[in-house]
Coordinates of C-alpha atoms in Angstrom, one line a residue:
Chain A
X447 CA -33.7 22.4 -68.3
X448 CA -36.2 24.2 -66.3
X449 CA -38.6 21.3 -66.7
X450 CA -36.0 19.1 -64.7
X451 CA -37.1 21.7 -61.4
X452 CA -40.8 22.0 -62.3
X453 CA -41.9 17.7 -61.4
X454 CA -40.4 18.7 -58.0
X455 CA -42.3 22.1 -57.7
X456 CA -45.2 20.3 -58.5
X457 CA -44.8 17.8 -55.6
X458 CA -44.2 20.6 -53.4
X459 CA -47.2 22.6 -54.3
X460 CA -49.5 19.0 -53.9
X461 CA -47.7 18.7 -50.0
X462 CA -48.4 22.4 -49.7
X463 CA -51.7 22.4 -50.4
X464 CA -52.2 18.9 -48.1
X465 CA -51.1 20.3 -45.3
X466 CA -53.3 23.0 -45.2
X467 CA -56.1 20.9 -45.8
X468 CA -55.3 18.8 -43.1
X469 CA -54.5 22.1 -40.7
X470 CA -57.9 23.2 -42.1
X471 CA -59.1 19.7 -40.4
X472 CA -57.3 20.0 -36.9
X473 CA -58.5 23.8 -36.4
X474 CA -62.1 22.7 -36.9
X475 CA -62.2 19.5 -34.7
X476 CA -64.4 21.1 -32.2
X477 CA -67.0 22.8 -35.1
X478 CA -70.1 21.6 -34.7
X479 CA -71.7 19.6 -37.9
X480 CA -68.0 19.9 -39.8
X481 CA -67.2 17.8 -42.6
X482 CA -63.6 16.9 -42.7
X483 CA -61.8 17.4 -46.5
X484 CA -59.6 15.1 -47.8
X485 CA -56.8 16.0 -51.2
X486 CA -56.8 13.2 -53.8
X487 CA -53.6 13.8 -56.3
X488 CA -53.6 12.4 -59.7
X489 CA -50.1 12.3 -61.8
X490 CA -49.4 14.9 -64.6
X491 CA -49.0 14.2 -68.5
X492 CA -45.5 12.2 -69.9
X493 CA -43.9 13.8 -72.4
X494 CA -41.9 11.1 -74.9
X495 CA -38.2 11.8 -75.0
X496 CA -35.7 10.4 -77.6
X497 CA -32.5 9.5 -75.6
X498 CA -28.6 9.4 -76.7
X499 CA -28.4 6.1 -78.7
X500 CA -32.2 5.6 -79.4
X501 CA -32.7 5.5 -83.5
X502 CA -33.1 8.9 -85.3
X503 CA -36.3 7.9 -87.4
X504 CA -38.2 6.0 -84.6
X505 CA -41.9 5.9 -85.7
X506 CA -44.6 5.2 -83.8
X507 CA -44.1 1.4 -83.4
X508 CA -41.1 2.2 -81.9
X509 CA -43.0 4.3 -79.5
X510 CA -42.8 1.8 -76.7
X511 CA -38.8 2.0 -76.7
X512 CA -38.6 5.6 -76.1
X513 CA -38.5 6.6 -72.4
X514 CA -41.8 8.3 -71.1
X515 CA -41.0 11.0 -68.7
X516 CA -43.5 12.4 -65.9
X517 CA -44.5 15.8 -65.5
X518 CA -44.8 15.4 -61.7
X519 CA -48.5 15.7 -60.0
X520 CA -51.6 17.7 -59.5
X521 CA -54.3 18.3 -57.2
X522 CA -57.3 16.2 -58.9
X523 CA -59.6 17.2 -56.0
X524 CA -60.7 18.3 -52.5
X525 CA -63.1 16.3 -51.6
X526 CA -65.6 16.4 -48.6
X527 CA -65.5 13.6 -46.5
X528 CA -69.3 13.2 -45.6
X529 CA -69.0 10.5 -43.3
X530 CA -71.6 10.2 -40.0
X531 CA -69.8 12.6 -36.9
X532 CA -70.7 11.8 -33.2
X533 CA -74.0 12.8 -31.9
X534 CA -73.2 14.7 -28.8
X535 CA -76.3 15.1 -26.1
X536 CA -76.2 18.6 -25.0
X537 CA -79.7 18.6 -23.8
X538 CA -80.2 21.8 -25.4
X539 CA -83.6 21.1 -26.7
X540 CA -83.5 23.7 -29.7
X541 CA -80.7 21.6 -30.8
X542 CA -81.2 18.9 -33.7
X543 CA -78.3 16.6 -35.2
X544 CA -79.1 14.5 -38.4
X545 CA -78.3 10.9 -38.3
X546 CA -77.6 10.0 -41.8
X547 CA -77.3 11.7 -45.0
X548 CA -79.6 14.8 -44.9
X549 CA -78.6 18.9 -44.6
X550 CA -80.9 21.0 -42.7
X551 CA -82.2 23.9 -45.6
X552 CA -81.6 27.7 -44.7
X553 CA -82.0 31.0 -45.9
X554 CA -79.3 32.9 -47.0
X555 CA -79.0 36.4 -46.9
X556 CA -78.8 36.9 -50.8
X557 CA -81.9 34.6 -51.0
X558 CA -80.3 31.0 -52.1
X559 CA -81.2 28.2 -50.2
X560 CA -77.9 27.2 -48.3
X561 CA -77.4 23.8 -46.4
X562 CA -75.8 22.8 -43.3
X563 CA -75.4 19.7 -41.1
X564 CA -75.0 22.1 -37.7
X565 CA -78.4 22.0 -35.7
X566 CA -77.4 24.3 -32.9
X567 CA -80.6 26.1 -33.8
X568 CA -81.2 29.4 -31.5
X569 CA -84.4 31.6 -31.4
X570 CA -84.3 35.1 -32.7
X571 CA -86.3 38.1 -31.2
X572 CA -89.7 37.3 -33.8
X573 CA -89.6 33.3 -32.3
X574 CA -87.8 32.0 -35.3
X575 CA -85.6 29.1 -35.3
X576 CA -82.1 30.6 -36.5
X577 CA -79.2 28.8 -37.4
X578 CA -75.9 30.4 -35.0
X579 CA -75.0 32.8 -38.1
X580 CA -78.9 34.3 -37.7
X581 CA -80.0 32.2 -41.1
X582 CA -84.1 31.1 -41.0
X583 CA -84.3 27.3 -41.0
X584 CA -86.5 26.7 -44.3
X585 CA -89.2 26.1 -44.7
X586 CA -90.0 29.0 -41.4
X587 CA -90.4 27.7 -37.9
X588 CA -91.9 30.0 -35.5
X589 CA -92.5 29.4 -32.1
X590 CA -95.6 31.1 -30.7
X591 CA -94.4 33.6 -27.9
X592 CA -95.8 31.1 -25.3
X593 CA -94.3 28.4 -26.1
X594 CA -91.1 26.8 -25.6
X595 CA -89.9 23.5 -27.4
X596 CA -90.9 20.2 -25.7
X597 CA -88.9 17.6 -27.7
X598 CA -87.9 16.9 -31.2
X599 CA -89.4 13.2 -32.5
X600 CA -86.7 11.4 -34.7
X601 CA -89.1 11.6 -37.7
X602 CA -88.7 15.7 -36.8
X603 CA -91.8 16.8 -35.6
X604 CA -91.5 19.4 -33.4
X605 CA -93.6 19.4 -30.0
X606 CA -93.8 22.6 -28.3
X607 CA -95.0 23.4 -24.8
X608 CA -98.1 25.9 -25.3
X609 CA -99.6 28.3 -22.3
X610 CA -100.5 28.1 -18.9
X611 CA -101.7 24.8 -19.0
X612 CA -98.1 23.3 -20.3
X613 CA -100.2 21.2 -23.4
X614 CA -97.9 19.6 -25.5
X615 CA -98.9 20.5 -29.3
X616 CA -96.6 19.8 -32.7
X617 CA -95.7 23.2 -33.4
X618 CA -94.0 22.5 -37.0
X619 CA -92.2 19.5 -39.0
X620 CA -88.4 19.6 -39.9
X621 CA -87.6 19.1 -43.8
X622 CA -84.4 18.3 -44.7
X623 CA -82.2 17.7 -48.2
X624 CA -80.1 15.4 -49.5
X625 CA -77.8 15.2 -52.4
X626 CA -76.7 12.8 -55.6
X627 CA -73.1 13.7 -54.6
X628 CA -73.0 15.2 -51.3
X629 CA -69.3 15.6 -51.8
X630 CA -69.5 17.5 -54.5
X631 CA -71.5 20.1 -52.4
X632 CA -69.7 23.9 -52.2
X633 CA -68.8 24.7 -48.5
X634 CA -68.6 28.3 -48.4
X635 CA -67.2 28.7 -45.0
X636 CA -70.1 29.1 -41.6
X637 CA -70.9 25.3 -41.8
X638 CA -72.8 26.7 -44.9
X639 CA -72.9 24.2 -48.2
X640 CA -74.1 25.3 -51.8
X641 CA -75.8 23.1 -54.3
X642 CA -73.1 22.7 -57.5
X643 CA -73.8 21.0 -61.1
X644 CA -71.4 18.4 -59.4
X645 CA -73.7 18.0 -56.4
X646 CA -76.7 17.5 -58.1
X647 CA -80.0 19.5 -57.1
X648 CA -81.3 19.2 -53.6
X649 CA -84.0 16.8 -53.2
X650 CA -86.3 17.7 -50.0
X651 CA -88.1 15.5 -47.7
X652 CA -88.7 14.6 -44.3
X653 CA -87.0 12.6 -41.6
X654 CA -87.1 9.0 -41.4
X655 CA -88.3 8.7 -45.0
X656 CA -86.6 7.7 -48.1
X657 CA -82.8 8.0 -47.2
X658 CA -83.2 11.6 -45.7
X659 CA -81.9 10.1 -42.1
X660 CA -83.4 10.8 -38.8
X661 CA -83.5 14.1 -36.0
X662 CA -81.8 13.1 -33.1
X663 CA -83.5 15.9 -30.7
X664 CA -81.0 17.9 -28.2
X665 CA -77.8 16.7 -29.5
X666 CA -75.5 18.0 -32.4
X667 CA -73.0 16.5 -34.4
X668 CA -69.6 16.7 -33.8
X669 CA -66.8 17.1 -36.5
X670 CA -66.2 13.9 -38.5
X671 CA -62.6 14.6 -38.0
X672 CA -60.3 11.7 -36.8
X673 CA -57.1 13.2 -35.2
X674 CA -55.0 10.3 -35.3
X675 CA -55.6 9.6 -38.7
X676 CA -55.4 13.7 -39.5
X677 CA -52.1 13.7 -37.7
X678 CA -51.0 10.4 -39.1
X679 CA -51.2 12.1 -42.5
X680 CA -49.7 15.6 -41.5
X681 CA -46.1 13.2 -40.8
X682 CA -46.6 11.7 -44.0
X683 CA -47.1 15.0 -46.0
X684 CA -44.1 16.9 -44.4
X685 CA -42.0 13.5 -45.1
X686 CA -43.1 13.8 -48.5
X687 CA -42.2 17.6 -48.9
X688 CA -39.2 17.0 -47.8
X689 CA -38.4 14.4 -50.0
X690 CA -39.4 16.5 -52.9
X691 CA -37.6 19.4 -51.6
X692 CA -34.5 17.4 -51.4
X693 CA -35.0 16.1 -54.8
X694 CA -35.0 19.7 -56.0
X695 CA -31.6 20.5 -53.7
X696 CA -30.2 17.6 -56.0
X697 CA -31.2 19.0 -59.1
X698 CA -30.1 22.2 -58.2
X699 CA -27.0 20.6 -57.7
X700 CA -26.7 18.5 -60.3
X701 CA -27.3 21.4 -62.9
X702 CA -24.5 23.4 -60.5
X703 CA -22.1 20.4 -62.2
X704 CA -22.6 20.7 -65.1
X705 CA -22.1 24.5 -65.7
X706 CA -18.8 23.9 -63.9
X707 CA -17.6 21.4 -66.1
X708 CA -15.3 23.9 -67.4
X709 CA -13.4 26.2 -65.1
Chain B
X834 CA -9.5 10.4 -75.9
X835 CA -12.7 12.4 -77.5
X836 CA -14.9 9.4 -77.2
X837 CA -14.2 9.1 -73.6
X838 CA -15.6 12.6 -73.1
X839 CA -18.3 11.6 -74.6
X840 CA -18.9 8.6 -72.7
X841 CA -19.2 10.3 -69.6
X842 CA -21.1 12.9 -71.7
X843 CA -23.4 10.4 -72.3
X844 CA -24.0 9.2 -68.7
X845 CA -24.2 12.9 -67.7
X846 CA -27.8 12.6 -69.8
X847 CA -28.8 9.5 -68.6
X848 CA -28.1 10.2 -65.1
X849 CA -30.5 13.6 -65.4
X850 CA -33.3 11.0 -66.7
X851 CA -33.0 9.5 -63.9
X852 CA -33.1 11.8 -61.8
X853 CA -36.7 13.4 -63.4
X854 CA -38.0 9.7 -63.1
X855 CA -36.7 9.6 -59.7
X856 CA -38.3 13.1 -59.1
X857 CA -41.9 12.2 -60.9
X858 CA -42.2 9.3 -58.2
X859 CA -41.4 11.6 -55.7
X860 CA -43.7 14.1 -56.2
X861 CA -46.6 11.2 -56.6
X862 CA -45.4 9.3 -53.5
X863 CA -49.0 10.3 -51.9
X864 CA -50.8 10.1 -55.5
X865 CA -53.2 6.9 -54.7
X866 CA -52.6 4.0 -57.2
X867 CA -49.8 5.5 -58.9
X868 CA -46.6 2.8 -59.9
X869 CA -43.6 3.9 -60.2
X870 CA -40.9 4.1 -62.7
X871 CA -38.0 3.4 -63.3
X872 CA -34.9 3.7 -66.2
X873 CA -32.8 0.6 -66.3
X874 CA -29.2 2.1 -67.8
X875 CA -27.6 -0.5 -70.3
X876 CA -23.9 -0.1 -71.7
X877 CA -24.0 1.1 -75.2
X878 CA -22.5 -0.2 -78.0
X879 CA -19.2 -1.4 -77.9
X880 CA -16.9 -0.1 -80.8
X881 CA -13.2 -1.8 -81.8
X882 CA -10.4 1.0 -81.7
X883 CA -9.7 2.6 -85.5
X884 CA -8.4 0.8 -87.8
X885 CA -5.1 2.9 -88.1
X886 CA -4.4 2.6 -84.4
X887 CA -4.6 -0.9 -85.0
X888 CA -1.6 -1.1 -87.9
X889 CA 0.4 1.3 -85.6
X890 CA -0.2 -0.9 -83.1
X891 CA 0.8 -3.8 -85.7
X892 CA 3.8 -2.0 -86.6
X893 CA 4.9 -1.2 -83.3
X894 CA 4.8 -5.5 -82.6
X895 CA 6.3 -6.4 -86.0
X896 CA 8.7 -9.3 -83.7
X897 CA 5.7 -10.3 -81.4
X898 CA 2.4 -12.6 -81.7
X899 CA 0.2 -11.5 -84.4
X900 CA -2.7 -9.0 -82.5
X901 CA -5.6 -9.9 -84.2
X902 CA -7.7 -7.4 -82.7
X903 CA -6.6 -5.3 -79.9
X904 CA -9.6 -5.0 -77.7
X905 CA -13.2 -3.0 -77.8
X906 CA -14.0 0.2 -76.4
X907 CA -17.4 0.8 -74.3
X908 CA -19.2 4.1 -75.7
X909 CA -20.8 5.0 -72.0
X910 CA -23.9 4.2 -71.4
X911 CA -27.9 4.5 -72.5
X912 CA -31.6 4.2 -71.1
X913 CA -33.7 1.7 -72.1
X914 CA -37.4 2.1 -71.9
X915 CA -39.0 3.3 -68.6
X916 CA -40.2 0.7 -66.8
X917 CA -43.7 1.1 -64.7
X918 CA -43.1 -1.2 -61.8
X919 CA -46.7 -2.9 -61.1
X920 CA -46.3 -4.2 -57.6
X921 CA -49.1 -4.1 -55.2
X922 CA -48.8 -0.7 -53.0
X923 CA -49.7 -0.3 -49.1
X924 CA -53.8 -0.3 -48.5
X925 CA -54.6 2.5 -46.6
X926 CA -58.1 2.1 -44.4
X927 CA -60.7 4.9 -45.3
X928 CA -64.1 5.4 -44.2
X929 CA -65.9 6.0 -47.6
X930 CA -67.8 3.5 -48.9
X931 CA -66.6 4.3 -52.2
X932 CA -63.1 4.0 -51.6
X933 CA -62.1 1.0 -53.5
X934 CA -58.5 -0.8 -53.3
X935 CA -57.4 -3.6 -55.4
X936 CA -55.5 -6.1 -54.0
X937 CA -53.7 -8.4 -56.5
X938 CA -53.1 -7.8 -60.3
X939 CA -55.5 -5.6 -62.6
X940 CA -57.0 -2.6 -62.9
X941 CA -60.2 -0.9 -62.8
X942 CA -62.0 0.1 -66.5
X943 CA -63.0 3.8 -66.7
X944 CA -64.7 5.1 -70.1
X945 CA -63.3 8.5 -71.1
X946 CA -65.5 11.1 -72.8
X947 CA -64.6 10.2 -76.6
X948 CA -65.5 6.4 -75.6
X949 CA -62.2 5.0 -74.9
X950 CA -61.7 2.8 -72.1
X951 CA -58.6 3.3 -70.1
X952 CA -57.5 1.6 -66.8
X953 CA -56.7 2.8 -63.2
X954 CA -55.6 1.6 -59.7
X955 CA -57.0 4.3 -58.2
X956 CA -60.3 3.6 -56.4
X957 CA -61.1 6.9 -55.0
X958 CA -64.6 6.8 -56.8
X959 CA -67.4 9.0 -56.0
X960 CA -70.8 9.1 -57.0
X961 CA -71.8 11.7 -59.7
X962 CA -74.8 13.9 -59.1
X963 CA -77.1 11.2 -61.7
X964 CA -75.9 8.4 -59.4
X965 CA -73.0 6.8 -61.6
X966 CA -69.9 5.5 -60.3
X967 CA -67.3 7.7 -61.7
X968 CA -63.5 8.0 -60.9
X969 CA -62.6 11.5 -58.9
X970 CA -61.9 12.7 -62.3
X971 CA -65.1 12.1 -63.6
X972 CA -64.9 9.3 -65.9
X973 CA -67.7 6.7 -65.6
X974 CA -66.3 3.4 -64.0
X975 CA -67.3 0.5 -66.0
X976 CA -69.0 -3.1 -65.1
X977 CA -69.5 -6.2 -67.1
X978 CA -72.1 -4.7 -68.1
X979 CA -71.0 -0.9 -68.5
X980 CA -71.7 1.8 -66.5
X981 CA -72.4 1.4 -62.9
X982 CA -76.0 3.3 -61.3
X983 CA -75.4 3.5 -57.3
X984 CA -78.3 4.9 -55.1
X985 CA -78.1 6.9 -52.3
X986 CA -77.0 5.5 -49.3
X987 CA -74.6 2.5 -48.5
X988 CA -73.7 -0.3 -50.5
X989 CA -71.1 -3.4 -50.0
X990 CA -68.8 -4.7 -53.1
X991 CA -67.6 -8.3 -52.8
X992 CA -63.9 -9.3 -52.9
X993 CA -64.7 -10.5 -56.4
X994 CA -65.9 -6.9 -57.3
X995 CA -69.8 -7.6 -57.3
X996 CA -71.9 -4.6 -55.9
X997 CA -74.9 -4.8 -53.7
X998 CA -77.4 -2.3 -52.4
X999 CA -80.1 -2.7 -50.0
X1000 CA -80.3 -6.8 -50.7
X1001 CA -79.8 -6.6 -54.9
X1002 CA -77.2 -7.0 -57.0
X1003 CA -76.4 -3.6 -59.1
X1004 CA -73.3 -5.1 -60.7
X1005 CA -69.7 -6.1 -61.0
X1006 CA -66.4 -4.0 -61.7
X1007 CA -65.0 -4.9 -64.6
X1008 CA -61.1 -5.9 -63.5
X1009 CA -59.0 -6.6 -66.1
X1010 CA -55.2 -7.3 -66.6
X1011 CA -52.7 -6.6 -69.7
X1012 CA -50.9 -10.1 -70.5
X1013 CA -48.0 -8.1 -71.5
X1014 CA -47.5 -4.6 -69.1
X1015 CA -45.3 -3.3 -71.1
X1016 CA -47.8 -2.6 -74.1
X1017 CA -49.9 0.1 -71.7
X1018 CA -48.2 2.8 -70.5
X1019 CA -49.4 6.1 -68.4
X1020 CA -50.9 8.7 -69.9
X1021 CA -51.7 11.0 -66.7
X1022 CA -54.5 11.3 -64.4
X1023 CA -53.3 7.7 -62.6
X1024 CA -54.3 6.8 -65.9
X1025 CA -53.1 3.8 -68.1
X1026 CA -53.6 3.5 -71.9
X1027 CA -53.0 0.6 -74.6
X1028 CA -50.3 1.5 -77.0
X1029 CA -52.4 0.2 -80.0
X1030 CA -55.4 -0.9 -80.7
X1031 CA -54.6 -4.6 -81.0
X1032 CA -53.4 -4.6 -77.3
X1033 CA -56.7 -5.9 -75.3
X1034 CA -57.5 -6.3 -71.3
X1035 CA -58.3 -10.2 -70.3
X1036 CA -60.6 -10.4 -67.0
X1037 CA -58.9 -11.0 -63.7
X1038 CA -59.3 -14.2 -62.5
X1039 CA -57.7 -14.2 -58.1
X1040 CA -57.7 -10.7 -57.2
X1041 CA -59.5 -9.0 -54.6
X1042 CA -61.7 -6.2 -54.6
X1043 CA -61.5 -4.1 -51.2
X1044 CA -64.0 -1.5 -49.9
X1045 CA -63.2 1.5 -47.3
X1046 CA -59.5 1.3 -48.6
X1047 CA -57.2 3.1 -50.9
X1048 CA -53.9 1.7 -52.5
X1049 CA -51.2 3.9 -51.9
X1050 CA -48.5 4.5 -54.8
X1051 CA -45.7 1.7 -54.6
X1052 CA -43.3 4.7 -53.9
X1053 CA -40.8 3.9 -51.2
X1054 CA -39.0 6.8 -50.0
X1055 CA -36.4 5.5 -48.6
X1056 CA -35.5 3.5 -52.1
X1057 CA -35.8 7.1 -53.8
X1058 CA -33.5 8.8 -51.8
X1059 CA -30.9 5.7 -52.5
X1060 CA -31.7 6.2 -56.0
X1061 CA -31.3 10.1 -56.2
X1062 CA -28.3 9.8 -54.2
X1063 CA -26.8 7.2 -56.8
X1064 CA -27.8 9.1 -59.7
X1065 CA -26.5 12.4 -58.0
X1066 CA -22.8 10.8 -57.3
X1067 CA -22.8 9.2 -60.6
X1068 CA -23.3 12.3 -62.3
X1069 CA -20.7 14.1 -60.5
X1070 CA -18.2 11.5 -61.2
X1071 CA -18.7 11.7 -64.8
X1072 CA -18.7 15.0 -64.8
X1073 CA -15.1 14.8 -62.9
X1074 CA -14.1 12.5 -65.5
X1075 CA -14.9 15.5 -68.1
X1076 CA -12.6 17.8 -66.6
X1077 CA -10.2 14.8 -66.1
X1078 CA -10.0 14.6 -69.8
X1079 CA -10.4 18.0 -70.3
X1080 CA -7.0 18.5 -68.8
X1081 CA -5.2 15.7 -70.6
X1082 CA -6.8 17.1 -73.9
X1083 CA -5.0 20.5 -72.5
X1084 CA -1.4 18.8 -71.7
X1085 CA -1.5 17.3 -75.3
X1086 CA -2.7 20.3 -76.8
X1087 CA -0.9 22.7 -75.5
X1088 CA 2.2 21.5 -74.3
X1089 CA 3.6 18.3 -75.6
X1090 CA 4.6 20.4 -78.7
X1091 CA 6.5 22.7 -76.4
X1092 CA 10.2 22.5 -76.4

């Protein structure tokens, strides 16, 4: 009996859970280098169930006469939606935004390498290019204390402004990473990603070479999140908790009946 | 007078399975490529009254036309087999290139870990860290010519299901169809299975492969909540016609005999 109220609690759990991801998606539509997340549901095991009139001794031939009932549905996967966001000029020339599929490396405090997409690099007091969370950009970039940067080049080449004299000198090349299965990638919350056995190992290279996408100098990415369609989906997961909700009210009542069939 | 109870007895159980088909396509109504189900109901076996009514009956209409037989009684009512209803669901536009809709019949061939293959409608692929084409479940998708190697970067698949990267062809889906649906049935995990090993997949000759789209499940909601209704008010008036007869079985119980 209890299995009658568990298909809809599943359903309810799945909306649950899709509507936070999608919230998840709408609070971060103004994060810089955000990857929006997207909730694919598979449906649950079916349980075989003789029924009033089906013969006793059915074997396995038979099989196909018996009624197949559902189990409800589950949550196969969150995936990250790594689609290209906008590049947004801010003219802020310590700023980098891939275009394509690369990750900007960078040190993390327990020292794993972690990976992010937002290039709203800042110095910090020693010169160092710092991610907005204080993380080195690997491998090290240091700016001399003279200098101040020129331009990025799209193959990521950075030219700094040196001295008196205002000479224009590379100062240090931008490496990035990129991934077998960049949405299999761990995002562990600061526009940080992690390298999983489902992601694949990072593979490092350089701009403009081999897939690894190009530097796109004084701009960052925007959020690859579409509102309409994020919003379009929200109406269609509350729709669909409600109708599992009221298919669970109907149950409930259902059940109600039949205790009361004797008063 | 005991038979009728259980009559409506009988549709008080099929009425509840139903409802839990009804409910399993609810809770899968955003579950992409999933078909729905449903339990076509069927009147049981009819039964002639008992032979002793009959003679009483006889006895009764000794003067009148000989009653040969004086009718059949219905028993209430059964489920036949659940039915997966295969009709094409709504395409949904995505922006992954590996989000792959079929339009049409068929299904895509996955391989499972022991070496099965098994068949799906859901195209939300994604490539696995070695570069394979696997479903979001992990299992390898399967070509003509078995698994399916995607490199980084983009790729186009034909409407015939033919994949090309940068210029070269890695491959085609393998898209197959069942002649008879009803020997495949779901096993889970938008998942469909052959009942026996004899039961084999034929290629799919007409239907279209689409890229950057889902298929949504075939669910409509406003159908469901028709159906659960129905199911709902045919349960409660069979379980009204329990306490109906639960009554009359009172009356002749307990007071016809009274004087």
């Amino acid at each position: 009996m209890i299995s009658f109220f568990r298909v809809p609690a599943s359903g309810l759990r799945a909306q649950q859970l899709n509507l936070d991801v999608i919230a998840n998606n709408l609070a971060n539509m103004n994060t810089i280098g955000f990857k929006s997340s997207r909730v694919d549901f598979k449906d649950l095991l079916y349980n075989r169930v003789s029924l009033v009139g089906e013969f006793e001794g059915s074997n396995v031939e038979e099989a196909p006469k018996s009624v197949w009932l559902g189990a409800g549905v589950r949550t196969a996967s969150i995936q990250k939606l790594m689609d290209q966001g906008a590049i947004y000029e801010n003219n802020d020339q310590l700023n980098m935004a891939i275009d394509g599929e690369g990750f900007f490396p960078v040190q993390l405090p327990d020292g794993s390498v972690g990976y992010t997409r937002d290039g709203s690099f800042l110095l910090d007091e020693h010169g160092r290019m710092v991610t907005q969370n204080g993380q080195y950009l690997l491998p090290d970039m240091v700016m001399p204390p003279d200098a101040k940067i020129f331009k990025v080049t799209p193959d990521g080449i950075i030219y700094g402004e040196v001295g008196l004299e205002h000479r224009i000198l590379p100062i240090g090349e931008v490496q990035l990473a990129k991934f077998g299965n960049p949405a299999g990638l761990l995002a562990i919350g600061g526009n940080l990603y992690q390298a999983t056995p489902a992601s694949g190992a990072a593979e490092v290279g350089y701009p403009q070479q081999g897939g690894f996408g190009q530097i796109v100098g004084g701009s960052v990415e925007m959020a690859n999140v579409n509102i309409v369609n994020e919003m379009t989906n929200m109406m269609i997961a509350q729709r669909a908790y409600q109708l599992n909700a009221r298919s669970l009210q109907t149950i409930d009542e259902m059940l109600g009946l039949a205790n009361n069939l004797r008063r | 007078m005991i038979r009728g109870l259980y009559s409506a007895a009988a549709n008080l159980v099929a009425q509840m399975v139903r409802q839990e088909v009804i409910s399993t396509n609810m809770a899968n109504i955003n579950t992409v490529g999933y078909k729905r189900d449903v339990v076509p109901l069927k009147r049981s076996v009819d039964v002639g009254v008992p032979a002793e009514f009959k003679s009483l009956l006889d006895g009764l209409l000794v003067a009148g036309p000989s009653y040969g037989e004086i009718g059949k009684v219905g028993t209430g009512v059964i489920s036949d087999p659940v039915n997966t209803q295969y009709d094409q669901g709504e395409l949904r536009p995505s922006d992954r290139p590996l989000d792959l809709a079929l339009v049409g019949e068929g299904f895509f061939s996955l391989m499972t870990s022991e070496g099965n293959i098994v068949y799906t409608r859901a195209g939300d692929f994604v490539r696995s860290a070695d570069g394979l084409l696997v479903s979001s479940d992990g299992l390898p998708v399967l070509g003509y010519d078995g698994q399916l190697s995607i490199s980084e970067g983009n790729f186009d698949v034909d409407p015939d299901g033919s994949i090309h990267q940068n210029g070269q062809l890695v491959g085609r889906l393998l898209v197959v169809n069942f002649d008879d649906t009803s020997k495949i049935r779901k096993v889970g995990g938008n998942i469909f299975a052959p009942m026996d090993k004899d039961t084999l997949p034929n290629p799919v000759i007409g239907s279209i492969v689409r890229q950057r789209a889902l298929e949504l499940s075939n669910v409509s909601p406003a159908d469901s909540m028709v159906e659960l209704t129905s199911a709902m008010r045919s349960f409660e008036a069979s379980q009204r016609m329990i306490q109906l007869q639960d009554q009359m079985l009172d009356r002749a119980v307990n007071e016809i005999a009274r004087l």
